PDB file of C-alpha atoms in Angstrom:
ATOM      1  CA  UNK T 261      15.958  34.304  95.711  1.00  0.00           C
ATOM      2  CA  UNK T 262      14.255  37.685  95.916  1.00  0.00           C
ATOM      3  CA  UNK T 263      16.033  40.792  97.152  1.00  0.00           C
ATOM      4  CA  UNK T 264      15.164  44.294  98.274  1.00  0.00           C
ATOM      5  CA  UNK T 265      18.109  46.638  98.742  1.00  0.00           C
ATOM      6  CA  UNK T 266      17.476  50.172  99.918  1.00  0.00           C
ATOM      7  CA  UNK T 267      16.020  52.271 102.683  1.00  0.00           C
ATOM      8  CA  UNK T 268      13.632  50.194 104.797  1.00  0.00           C
ATOM      9  CA  UNK T 269      10.730  52.620 104.625  1.00  0.00           C
ATOM     10  CA  UNK T 270       7.916  50.095 104.914  1.00  0.00           C
ATOM     11  CA  UNK T 271       5.037  52.040 103.349  1.00  0.00           C
ATOM     12  CA  UNK T 272       6.691  54.373 100.826  1.00  0.00           C
ATOM     13  CA  UNK T 273       8.904  51.594  99.461  1.00  0.00           C
ATOM     14  CA  UNK T 274       5.944  49.176  99.385  1.00  0.00           C
ATOM     15  CA  UNK T 275       7.709  46.624 101.571  1.00  0.00           C
ATOM     16  CA  UNK T 276       4.478  45.771 103.382  1.00  0.00           C
ATOM     17  CA  UNK T 277       2.942  44.993  99.980  1.00  0.00           C
ATOM     18  CA  UNK T 278       5.949  42.887  99.005  1.00  0.00           C
ATOM     19  CA  UNK T 279       5.715  40.909 102.252  1.00  0.00           C
ATOM     20  CA  UNK T 280       2.042  40.142 101.678  1.00  0.00           C
ATOM     21  CA  UNK T 281       2.590  39.136  98.038  1.00  0.00           C
ATOM     22  CA  UNK T 282       5.608  37.045  98.989  1.00  0.00           C
ATOM     23  CA  UNK T 283       3.685  35.182 101.693  1.00  0.00           C
ATOM     24  CA  UNK T 284       1.129  34.161  99.050  1.00  0.00           C
ATOM     25  CA  UNK T 285       3.733  32.739  96.642  1.00  0.00           C
ATOM     26  CA  UNK T 286       6.475  31.444  98.950  1.00  0.00           C
ATOM     27  CA  UNK T 287       5.008  27.999  99.440  1.00  0.00           C
ATOM     28  CA  UNK T 288       4.228  27.611  95.728  1.00  0.00           C
ATOM     29  CA  UNK T 289       7.659  28.721  94.531  1.00  0.00           C
ATOM     30  CA  UNK T 290       9.921  27.827  97.463  1.00  0.00           C
ATOM     31  CA  UNK T 291      11.179  31.402  97.193  1.00  0.00           C
ATOM     32  CA  UNK T 292      13.344  33.260  99.680  1.00  0.00           C
ATOM     33  CA  UNK T 293      13.182  37.003 100.343  1.00  0.00           C
ATOM     34  CA  UNK T 294      16.008  39.111 101.750  1.00  0.00           C
ATOM     35  CA  UNK T 295      15.820  42.723 102.889  1.00  0.00           C
ATOM     36  CA  UNK T 296      18.907  44.847 103.323  1.00  0.00           C
ATOM     37  CA  UNK T 297      19.283  48.540 103.973  1.00  0.00           C
ATOM     38  CA  UNK T 298      19.359  51.354 106.480  1.00  0.00           C
ATOM     39  CA  UNK T 299      16.331  52.420 108.448  1.00  0.00           C
ATOM     40  CA  UNK T 300      15.198  54.321 111.445  1.00  0.00           C
ATOM     41  CA  UNK T 301      12.254  52.444 112.893  1.00  0.00           C
ATOM     42  CA  UNK T 302      11.630  50.689 109.565  1.00  0.00           C
ATOM     43  CA  UNK T 303      13.722  47.648 110.342  1.00  0.00           C
ATOM     44  CA  UNK T 304      11.759  46.757 113.469  1.00  0.00           C
ATOM     45  CA  UNK T 305       8.392  47.527 111.842  1.00  0.00           C
ATOM     46  CA  UNK T 306       9.319  45.343 108.883  1.00  0.00           C
ATOM     47  CA  UNK T 307      10.393  42.505 111.194  1.00  0.00           C
ATOM     48  CA  UNK T 308       7.067  42.721 113.057  1.00  0.00           C
ATOM     49  CA  UNK T 309       5.134  42.627 109.792  1.00  0.00           C
ATOM     50  CA  UNK T 310       7.244  39.702 108.559  1.00  0.00           C
ATOM     51  CA  UNK T 311       6.429  37.745 111.702  1.00  0.00           C
ATOM     52  CA  UNK T 312       2.726  38.062 110.850  1.00  0.00           C
ATOM     53  CA  UNK T 313       2.887  36.489 107.382  1.00  0.00           C
ATOM     54  CA  UNK T 314       3.303  32.878 106.342  1.00  0.00           C
ATOM     55  CA  UNK T 315       6.718  31.598 105.230  1.00  0.00           C
ATOM     56  CA  UNK T 316       8.586  33.668 107.831  1.00  0.00           C
ATOM     57  CA  UNK T 317      11.366  31.070 107.714  1.00  0.00           C
ATOM     58  CA  UNK T 318      12.008  32.165 104.111  1.00  0.00           C
ATOM     59  CA  UNK T 319      12.532  35.841 105.028  1.00  0.00           C
ATOM     60  CA  UNK T 320      15.973  37.171 105.934  1.00  0.00           C
ATOM     61  CA  UNK T 321      17.156  40.555 107.139  1.00  0.00           C
ATOM     62  CA  UNK T 322      20.722  41.583 106.413  1.00  0.00           C
ATOM     63  CA  UNK T 323      22.373  44.307 108.428  1.00  0.00           C
ATOM     64  CA  UNK T 324      22.990  47.517 106.494  1.00  0.00           C
ATOM     65  CA  UNK T 325      26.694  47.289 107.265  1.00  0.00           C
ATOM     66  CA  UNK T 326      26.907  44.037 105.285  1.00  0.00           C
ATOM     67  CA  UNK T 327      27.897  45.829 102.107  1.00  0.00           C
ATOM     68  CA  UNK T 328      29.992  44.647  99.251  1.00  0.00           C
ATOM     69  CA  UNK T 329      30.356  46.375  95.893  1.00  0.00           C
ATOM     70  CA  UNK T 330      26.761  46.751  94.600  1.00  0.00           C
ATOM     71  CA  UNK T 331      27.204  44.294  91.740  1.00  0.00           C
ATOM     72  CA  UNK T 332      28.502  41.711  94.224  1.00  0.00           C
ATOM     73  CA  UNK T 333      25.584  42.311  96.593  1.00  0.00           C
ATOM     74  CA  UNK T 334      23.125  41.622  93.776  1.00  0.00           C
ATOM     75  CA  UNK T 335      25.022  38.557  92.573  1.00  0.00           C
ATOM     76  CA  UNK T 336      23.676  36.545  95.526  1.00  0.00           C
ATOM     77  CA  UNK T 337      20.073  36.937  94.293  1.00  0.00           C
ATOM     78  CA  UNK T 338      17.892  36.243  91.257  1.00  0.00           C
ATOM     79  CA  UNK T 339      15.172  38.897  91.332  1.00  0.00           C
ATOM     80  CA  UNK T 340      15.459  42.452  92.618  1.00  0.00           C
ATOM     81  CA  UNK T 341      12.154  43.842  93.947  1.00  0.00           C
ATOM     82  CA  UNK T 342      11.242  47.517  94.208  1.00  0.00           C
ATOM     83  CA  UNK T 343       7.448  47.712  94.663  1.00  0.00           C
ATOM     84  CA  UNK T 344       7.467  51.351  95.785  1.00  0.00           C
ATOM     85  CA  UNK T 345       4.320  53.370  96.237  1.00  0.00           C
ATOM     86  CA  UNK T 346       6.518  56.383  95.491  1.00  0.00           C
ATOM     87  CA  UNK T 347       9.986  56.341  93.964  1.00  0.00           C
ATOM     88  CA  UNK T 348      12.021  59.036  92.275  1.00  0.00           C
ATOM     89  CA  UNK T 349      14.253  57.055  89.945  1.00  0.00           C
ATOM     90  CA  UNK T 350      15.361  53.933  91.782  1.00  0.00           C
ATOM     91  CA  UNK T 351      19.152  53.703  91.784  1.00  0.00           C
ATOM     92  CA  UNK T 352      19.025  50.265  93.407  1.00  0.00           C
ATOM     93  CA  UNK T 353      17.068  48.985  90.420  1.00  0.00           C
ATOM     94  CA  UNK T 354      19.689  50.474  88.103  1.00  0.00           C
ATOM     95  CA  UNK T 355      22.429  48.753  90.102  1.00  0.00           C
ATOM     96  CA  UNK T 356      20.501  45.483  89.818  1.00  0.00           C
ATOM     97  CA  UNK T 357      20.210  45.964  86.046  1.00  0.00           C
ATOM     98  CA  UNK T 358      23.948  46.609  85.756  1.00  0.00           C
ATOM     99  CA  UNK T 359      24.551  43.447  87.793  1.00  0.00           C
ATOM    100  CA  UNK T 360      22.482  41.544  85.217  1.00  0.00           C
ATOM    101  CA  UNK T 361      19.568  40.790  87.508  1.00  0.00           C
ATOM    102  CA  UNK T 362      15.897  40.434  86.701  1.00  0.00           C
ATOM    103  CA  UNK T 363      13.819  43.184  88.320  1.00  0.00           C
ATOM    104  CA  UNK T 364      10.295  43.798  89.509  1.00  0.00           C
ATOM    105  CA  UNK T 365       9.493  47.501  89.888  1.00  0.00           C
ATOM    106  CA  UNK T 366       6.306  49.448  90.401  1.00  0.00           C
ATOM    107  CA  UNK T 367       4.924  51.880  87.859  1.00  0.00           C
ATOM    108  CA  UNK T 368       5.628  54.602  90.413  1.00  0.00           C
ATOM    109  CA  UNK T 369       9.382  54.254  89.933  1.00  0.00           C
ATOM    110  CA  UNK T 370      11.108  56.587  87.498  1.00  0.00           C
ATOM    111  CA  UNK T 371      13.069  53.633  86.132  1.00  0.00           C
ATOM    112  CA  UNK T 372       9.920  51.684  85.168  1.00  0.00           C
ATOM    113  CA  UNK T 373       9.966  52.770  81.509  1.00  0.00           C
ATOM    114  CA  UNK T 374      13.594  51.614  81.202  1.00  0.00           C
ATOM    115  CA  UNK T 375      12.758  48.229  82.697  1.00  0.00           C
ATOM    116  CA  UNK T 376       9.976  47.858  80.130  1.00  0.00           C
ATOM    117  CA  UNK T 377      12.179  49.061  77.257  1.00  0.00           C
ATOM    118  CA  UNK T 378      14.987  46.670  78.138  1.00  0.00           C
ATOM    119  CA  UNK T 379      12.788  43.656  78.867  1.00  0.00           C
ATOM    120  CA  UNK T 380      14.761  42.893  82.036  1.00  0.00           C
ATOM    121  CA  UNK T 381      11.771  42.398  84.271  1.00  0.00           C
ATOM    122  CA  UNK T 382       8.188  43.332  84.987  1.00  0.00           C
ATOM    123  CA  UNK T 383       6.495  46.575  85.919  1.00  0.00           C
ATOM    124  CA  UNK T 384       3.537  46.290  88.272  1.00  0.00           C
ATOM    125  CA  UNK T 385       1.074  48.462  90.101  1.00  0.00           C
ATOM    126  CA  UNK T 386       1.989  48.931  93.764  1.00  0.00           C
ATOM    127  CA  UNK T 387      -0.623  46.572  95.186  1.00  0.00           C
ATOM    128  CA  UNK T 388      -0.414  43.049  96.606  1.00  0.00           C
ATOM    129  CA  UNK T 389      -2.263  41.323  93.773  1.00  0.00           C
ATOM    130  CA  UNK T 390      -0.175  42.924  91.017  1.00  0.00           C
ATOM    131  CA  UNK T 391       3.099  42.264  92.862  1.00  0.00           C
ATOM    132  CA  UNK T 392       2.109  38.626  93.388  1.00  0.00           C
ATOM    133  CA  UNK T 393       1.253  38.187  89.703  1.00  0.00           C
ATOM    134  CA  UNK T 394       4.494  39.904  88.687  1.00  0.00           C
ATOM    135  CA  UNK T 395       6.557  37.615  90.894  1.00  0.00           C
ATOM    136  CA  UNK T 396       4.762  34.536  89.550  1.00  0.00           C
ATOM    137  CA  UNK T 397       5.328  35.760  85.979  1.00  0.00           C
ATOM    138  CA  UNK T 398       9.033  36.149  86.654  1.00  0.00           C
ATOM    139  CA  UNK T 399       9.213  32.712  88.281  1.00  0.00           C
ATOM    140  CA  UNK T 400       7.615  31.192  85.178  1.00  0.00           C
ATOM    141  CA  UNK T 401      10.312  32.863  83.049  1.00  0.00           C
ATOM    142  CA  UNK T 402      13.160  31.358  85.031  1.00  0.00           C
ATOM    143  CA  UNK T 403      14.814  29.866  81.955  1.00  0.00           C
ATOM    144  CA  UNK T 404      15.005  33.382  80.448  1.00  0.00           C
ATOM    145  CA  UNK T 405      16.501  35.130  83.515  1.00  0.00           C
ATOM    146  CA  UNK T 406      20.040  35.164  82.203  1.00  0.00           C
ATOM    147  CA  UNK T 407      19.007  36.729  78.888  1.00  0.00           C
ATOM    148  CA  UNK T 408      16.638  39.164  80.586  1.00  0.00           C
ATOM    149  CA  UNK T 409      19.364  40.197  83.013  1.00  0.00           C
ATOM    150  CA  UNK T 410      21.888  40.719  80.234  1.00  0.00           C
ATOM    151  CA  UNK T 411      19.330  42.753  78.276  1.00  0.00           C
ATOM    152  CA  UNK T 412      18.921  45.019  81.305  1.00  0.00           C
ATOM    153  CA  UNK T 413      22.669  45.288  81.767  1.00  0.00           C
ATOM    154  CA  UNK T 414      23.289  46.161  78.119  1.00  0.00           C
ATOM    155  CA  UNK T 415      20.437  48.660  78.112  1.00  0.00           C
ATOM    156  CA  UNK T 416      21.677  50.372  81.282  1.00  0.00           C
ATOM    157  CA  UNK T 417      25.274  50.556  80.094  1.00  0.00           C
ATOM    158  CA  UNK T 418      24.249  51.931  76.697  1.00  0.00           C
ATOM    159  CA  UNK T 419      21.403  54.253  77.690  1.00  0.00           C
ATOM    160  CA  UNK T 420      21.658  55.213  81.362  1.00  0.00           C
ATOM    161  CA  UNK T 421      25.212  56.484  81.682  1.00  0.00           C
ATOM    162  CA  UNK T 422      25.929  59.337  84.107  1.00  0.00           C
ATOM    163  CA  UNK T 423      27.847  61.376  81.532  1.00  0.00           C
ATOM    164  CA  UNK T 424      24.942  61.167  79.067  1.00  0.00           C
ATOM    165  CA  UNK T 425      22.488  62.049  81.818  1.00  0.00           C
ATOM    166  CA  UNK T 426      24.561  65.100  82.757  1.00  0.00           C
ATOM    167  CA  UNK T 427      24.663  66.307  79.132  1.00  0.00           C
ATOM    168  CA  UNK T 428      20.874  65.853  78.842  1.00  0.00           C
ATOM    169  CA  UNK T 429      20.272  67.661  82.147  1.00  0.00           C
ATOM    170  CA  UNK T 430      22.493  70.581  81.131  1.00  0.00           C
ATOM    171  CA  UNK T 431      20.695  70.841  77.767  1.00  0.00           C
ATOM    172  CA  UNK T 432      17.295  70.809  79.511  1.00  0.00           C
ATOM    173  CA  UNK T 433      18.362  73.458  82.045  1.00  0.00           C
ATOM    174  CA  UNK T 434      19.646  75.690  79.231  1.00  0.00           C
ATOM    175  CA  UNK T 435      16.360  75.391  77.354  1.00  0.00           C
ATOM    176  CA  UNK T 436      14.328  76.226  80.461  1.00  0.00           C
ATOM    177  CA  UNK T 437      16.582  79.090  81.529  1.00  0.00           C
ATOM    178  CA  UNK T 438      16.708  80.585  78.058  1.00  0.00           C
TER     179      UNK T 438
END
């Protein structure tokens, strides 16, 4: 069960790429893909694109108002996907890590180095072929998902805490400002 949680900006978030990659692996893996998040016109554009790929019966759209606590939202899924063509940090990926989920993120995401360091998922280029291979790699590691997810959770809780980030930011601002 694959999951994207965030703003439904089809091109910037790489959701068109994810749809294409998913359609190539869905029949092999019997995977399901769910999208959830706010959008302007993105929701309708994403639905139109989804109707054009194979395995449309394995694609679900959840209304943005269907929101539980983030860790509970992620608990319904196995792999969190963030194949963005541009991404600042990727708070949804951090929430997925804290929820103990395996993640697929693009190299364009600021959180990519932390995903690599923790071993909680794969980092891919934002293109269909790389996303497909990343998803297949994660599917082949299914027996390791629990350990990978816990590695990501432990890493996030020990290294990506808001109070530590604030101290680092203040130190960096002081050094820049003199």
